[in-house]
mmCIF file of C-alpha atoms in Angstrom:
data_model
loop_
_atom_site.group_PDB
_atom_site.id
_atom_site.type_symbol
_atom_site.label_atom_id
_atom_site.label_comp_id
_atom_site.label_asym_id
_atom_site.label_seq_id
_atom_site.Cartn_x
_atom_site.Cartn_y
_atom_site.Cartn_z
ATOM 1 C CA ALA V 473 55.988 46.618 -62.983
ATOM 2 C CA SER V 474 54.175 49.113 -61.236
ATOM 3 C CA GLU V 475 51.235 48.397 -59.217
ATOM 4 C CA ALA V 476 48.337 50.427 -60.260
ATOM 5 C CA ALA V 477 44.871 50.402 -58.849
ATOM 6 C CA PHE V 478 42.392 48.611 -60.916
ATOM 7 C CA PHE V 479 38.677 49.426 -60.678
ATOM 8 C CA VAL V 480 35.814 47.563 -62.219
ATOM 9 C CA SER V 481 32.361 49.024 -62.382
ATOM 10 C CA VAL V 482 29.384 46.729 -62.698
ATOM 11 C CA SER V 483 25.825 47.754 -63.006
ATOM 12 C CA ALA V 484 23.140 45.550 -61.374
ATOM 13 C CA THR V 485 19.607 46.029 -60.202
ATOM 14 C CA LYS V 486 18.747 45.894 -56.531
ATOM 15 C CA ASP V 487 16.445 42.887 -57.019
ATOM 16 C CA GLY V 488 19.155 41.078 -58.943
ATOM 17 C CA VAL V 489 21.602 41.462 -56.083
ATOM 18 C CA LEU V 490 19.171 40.732 -53.219
ATOM 19 C CA ALA V 491 17.187 37.886 -54.855
ATOM 20 C CA PRO V 492 19.743 35.119 -54.124
ATOM 21 C CA ALA V 493 20.081 36.270 -50.500
ATOM 22 C CA GLN V 494 16.299 36.432 -50.088
ATOM 23 C CA GLN V 495 15.971 32.981 -51.618
ATOM 24 C CA GLN V 496 18.572 31.657 -49.146
ATOM 25 C CA LEU V 497 16.772 33.385 -46.255
ATOM 26 C CA LYS V 498 13.409 31.844 -47.233
ATOM 27 C CA LEU V 499 15.001 28.425 -47.464
ATOM 28 C CA GLU V 500 16.601 28.807 -44.023
ATOM 29 C CA LEU V 501 13.284 30.007 -42.523
ATOM 30 C CA ALA V 502 11.476 27.010 -44.022
ATOM 31 C CA VAL V 503 14.066 24.628 -42.565
ATOM 32 C CA LEU V 504 13.869 26.378 -39.172
ATOM 33 C CA THR V 505 10.060 26.162 -39.207
ATOM 34 C CA LEU V 506 10.236 22.478 -40.060
ATOM 35 C CA VAL V 507 12.755 21.843 -37.251
ATOM 36 C CA ALA V 508 10.572 23.817 -34.790
ATOM 37 C CA MET V 509 7.478 21.843 -35.779
ATOM 38 C CA LEU V 510 9.365 18.561 -35.469
ATOM 39 C CA GLY V 511 10.615 19.647 -32.034
ATOM 40 C CA ALA V 512 7.089 20.600 -30.951
ATOM 41 C CA TRP V 513 5.722 17.265 -32.179
ATOM 42 C CA LEU V 514 8.469 15.354 -30.317
ATOM 43 C CA ALA V 515 7.837 17.396 -27.162
ATOM 44 C CA TRP V 516 4.117 16.648 -27.421
ATOM 45 C CA ARG V 517 4.766 12.922 -27.886
ATOM 46 C CA MET V 518 7.330 12.816 -25.070
ATOM 47 C CA GLY V 519 5.103 14.932 -22.830
ATOM 48 C CA GLY V 520 2.326 12.410 -23.339
ATOM 49 C CA ARG V 521 4.559 9.559 -22.217
ATOM 50 C CA VAL V 522 6.488 11.427 -19.545
ATOM 51 C CA ILE V 523 3.766 13.613 -18.011
ATOM 52 C CA VAL V 524 0.246 12.832 -19.184
ATOM 53 C CA ALA V 525 0.385 9.009 -19.019
ATOM 54 C CA PRO V 526 1.850 8.890 -15.471
ATOM 55 C CA ALA V 527 -0.607 11.554 -14.297
ATOM 56 C CA MET V 528 -3.528 9.587 -15.752
ATOM 57 C CA ALA V 529 -2.246 6.358 -14.144
ATOM 58 C CA LEU V 530 -2.004 8.149 -10.778
ATOM 59 C CA LEU V 531 -5.529 9.537 -11.137
ATOM 60 C CA GLU V 532 -6.956 6.125 -12.071
ATOM 61 C CA ALA V 533 -5.166 4.390 -9.180
ATOM 62 C CA THR V 534 -6.427 7.056 -6.763
ATOM 63 C CA GLN V 535 -10.001 6.541 -7.964
ATOM 64 C CA GLN V 536 -9.642 2.784 -7.472
ATOM 65 C CA LEU V 537 -8.388 3.357 -3.900
ATOM 66 C CA GLN V 538 -11.408 5.563 -3.243
ATOM 67 C CA LYS V 539 -13.629 2.662 -4.342
ATOM 68 C CA GLY V 540 -11.951 0.405 -1.763
ATOM 69 C CA GLN V 541 -9.656 -1.484 -4.134
ATOM 70 C CA LEU V 542 -6.693 -1.372 -1.762
ATOM 71 C CA HIS V 543 -4.543 -3.773 -3.816
ATOM 72 C CA VAL V 544 -3.860 -1.106 -6.486
ATOM 73 C CA ARG V 545 -0.201 -0.145 -6.982
ATOM 74 C CA LEU V 546 1.568 2.048 -9.532
ATOM 75 C CA SER V 547 4.436 0.631 -11.557
ATOM 76 C CA THR V 548 7.700 1.818 -10.119
ATOM 77 C CA CYS V 549 10.551 3.344 -12.075
ATOM 78 C CA LEU V 550 13.837 1.725 -12.907
ATOM 79 C CA PRO V 551 16.816 2.377 -10.604
ATOM 80 C CA GLY V 552 18.577 5.603 -11.536
ATOM 81 C CA ASN V 553 15.369 7.253 -12.739
ATOM 82 C CA GLU V 554 14.730 9.890 -10.092
ATOM 83 C CA SER V 555 11.853 11.766 -11.767
ATOM 84 C CA GLU V 556 9.080 13.399 -9.765
ATOM 85 C CA PHE V 557 6.591 10.819 -10.981
ATOM 86 C CA CYS V 558 8.830 8.002 -9.734
ATOM 87 C CA SER V 559 8.870 9.623 -6.294
ATOM 88 C CA ILE V 560 5.100 10.142 -6.417
ATOM 89 C CA ALA V 561 4.558 6.499 -7.480
ATOM 90 C CA ALA V 562 6.748 5.245 -4.629
ATOM 91 C CA GLY V 563 4.883 7.441 -2.128
ATOM 92 C CA PHE V 564 1.523 6.336 -3.512
ATOM 93 C CA ASN V 565 2.509 2.671 -3.214
ATOM 94 C CA GLN V 566 3.635 3.167 0.401
ATOM 95 C CA MET V 567 0.359 4.907 1.214
ATOM 96 C CA ALA V 568 -1.693 2.155 -0.471
ATOM 97 C CA GLU V 569 0.273 -0.545 1.378
ATOM 98 C CA SER V 570 -0.308 1.236 4.694
ATOM 99 C CA LEU V 571 -4.037 1.583 3.962
ATOM 100 C CA GLN V 572 -4.270 -2.092 3.050
ATOM 101 C CA GLN V 573 -2.469 -3.152 6.241
ATOM 102 C CA GLN V 574 -4.670 -0.913 8.387
ATOM 103 C CA HIS V 575 -7.785 -2.255 6.661
ATOM 104 C CA GLN V 576 -6.675 -5.843 7.294
ATOM 105 C CA ALA V 577 -5.935 -5.019 10.937
ATOM 106 C CA LEU V 578 -9.378 -3.444 11.327
ATOM 107 C CA GLU V 579 -11.027 -6.476 9.719
ATOM 108 C CA ALA V 580 -9.130 -8.786 12.092
ATOM 109 C CA GLU V 581 -10.110 -6.629 15.079
ATOM 110 C CA LEU V 582 -13.736 -6.608 13.943
ATOM 111 C CA ALA V 583 -13.744 -10.389 13.537
ATOM 112 C CA HIS V 584 -12.194 -10.762 17.015
ATOM 113 C CA SER V 585 -14.744 -8.360 18.533
ATOM 114 C CA GLN V 586 -17.602 -10.221 16.857
ATOM 115 C CA ALA V 587 -16.284 -13.544 18.168
ATOM 116 C CA VAL V 588 -15.979 -12.118 21.702
ATOM 117 C CA GLN V 589 -19.464 -10.625 21.452
ATOM 118 C CA LYS V 590 -20.867 -13.991 20.288
ATOM 119 C CA LYS V 591 -19.170 -15.755 23.224
ATOM 120 C CA LEU V 592 -20.569 -13.157 25.606
ATOM 121 C CA GLN V 593 -24.079 -13.589 24.201
ATOM 122 C CA ASP V 594 -23.781 -17.373 24.438
ATOM 123 C CA SER V 595 -22.559 -17.070 28.024
ATOM 124 C CA GLU V 596 -25.400 -14.707 28.878
ATOM 125 C CA GLN V 597 -27.949 -17.102 27.368
ATOM 126 C CA ARG V 598 -26.501 -19.995 29.366
ATOM 127 C CA TYR V 599 -26.571 -17.900 32.561
ATOM 128 C CA VAL V 600 -30.201 -16.869 31.962
ATOM 129 C CA ALA V 601 -31.166 -20.496 31.271
ATOM 130 C CA LEU V 602 -29.349 -21.646 34.413
ATOM 131 C CA PHE V 603 -30.961 -18.854 36.463
ATOM 132 C CA GLU V 604 -34.458 -19.622 35.153
ATOM 133 C CA SER V 605 -34.156 -23.417 35.483
ATOM 134 C CA ALA V 606 -32.683 -23.422 39.005
ATOM 135 C CA PRO V 607 -34.859 -25.465 41.425
ATOM 136 C CA VAL V 608 -34.378 -22.893 44.211
ATOM 137 C CA PRO V 609 -35.575 -19.270 44.487
ATOM 138 C CA MET V 610 -32.986 -16.934 42.958
ATOM 139 C CA CYS V 611 -32.798 -13.191 42.622
ATOM 140 C CA VAL V 612 -30.436 -10.512 41.421
ATOM 141 C CA TYR V 613 -30.403 -7.244 43.348
ATOM 142 C CA ASP V 614 -28.516 -3.952 43.436
ATOM 143 C CA LEU V 615 -25.867 -3.992 46.199
ATOM 144 C CA GLU V 616 -26.340 -0.333 47.160
ATOM 145 C CA SER V 617 -30.134 0.008 47.165
ATOM 146 C CA THR V 618 -30.923 -3.728 47.635
ATOM 147 C CA ARG V 619 -33.674 -3.303 44.973
ATOM 148 C CA PHE V 620 -34.496 -6.462 43.034
ATOM 149 C CA LEU V 621 -33.357 -6.427 39.412
ATOM 150 C CA THR V 622 -34.803 -9.837 38.467
ATOM 151 C CA VAL V 623 -36.141 -13.012 40.074
ATOM 152 C CA ASN V 624 -36.712 -16.534 38.760
ATOM 153 C CA GLN V 625 -40.057 -18.373 38.546
ATOM 154 C CA VAL V 626 -39.321 -20.449 41.648
ATOM 155 C CA ALA V 627 -38.976 -17.220 43.709
ATOM 156 C CA ILE V 628 -42.284 -15.915 42.294
ATOM 157 C CA GLN V 629 -44.027 -19.179 43.229
ATOM 158 C CA ARG V 630 -42.359 -19.488 46.655
ATOM 159 C CA TYR V 631 -42.974 -15.898 47.857
ATOM 160 C CA GLY V 632 -46.256 -15.273 46.001
ATOM 161 C CA TYR V 633 -45.287 -11.920 44.479
ATOM 162 C CA SER V 634 -45.459 -11.125 40.778
ATOM 163 C CA SER V 635 -42.340 -10.119 38.884
ATOM 164 C CA GLN V 636 -43.514 -6.480 38.851
ATOM 165 C CA GLU V 637 -44.148 -6.538 42.610
ATOM 166 C CA PHE V 638 -40.633 -7.876 43.204
ATOM 167 C CA MET V 639 -39.183 -5.031 41.132
ATOM 168 C CA ALA V 640 -40.871 -2.517 43.460
ATOM 169 C CA MET V 641 -39.404 -4.195 46.576
ATOM 170 C CA THR V 642 -35.982 -4.472 48.202
ATOM 171 C CA LEU V 643 -34.229 -7.501 49.650
ATOM 172 C CA LEU V 644 -35.000 -6.152 53.137
ATOM 173 C CA ASP V 645 -38.737 -6.443 52.390
ATOM 174 C CA ILE V 646 -38.342 -10.224 51.960
ATOM 175 C CA CYS V 647 -35.470 -10.873 54.394
ATOM 176 C CA PRO V 648 -35.395 -8.171 57.114
ATOM 177 C CA HIS V 649 -32.620 -9.969 59.038
ATOM 178 C CA VAL V 650 -30.143 -9.420 56.104
ATOM 179 C CA GLY V 651 -29.806 -5.673 56.791
#
């Protein structure tokens, strides 16, 4: 048996040959488009949860801090999740905690200052009452110039000068032997 070449000739139109390949190509493009759209939809949904929602939470918490609501904190991420938003949330919470502590310290300092100021005013009122009700002449004068700063009613009655006249005088005018 000899081996002879065998040729077959077939006649076909161009459209007849390419039509199945074009049909397959269209089907593959449709599937690819569907997969791309599904991927875009998933990315949009995931982006909303992974990027937009945390960014909106951060913005809202920041606005609340600006309004003086210092108790606001962002939810922290689970261990092992080292995303940028987890780091930002942790930093935000530290900042908010520091602001709250500083605010509380300032409030405590203000309350202490107000209490000290009240005690000082009470003490001053008691001193003025004691000064005014003393049965003996009393005066307050400047140590350097010896000018009178104030005198009580008993001093006005005893020496016969008005309060304004005393303010124009020095201690040496009343008691020359002091100088």
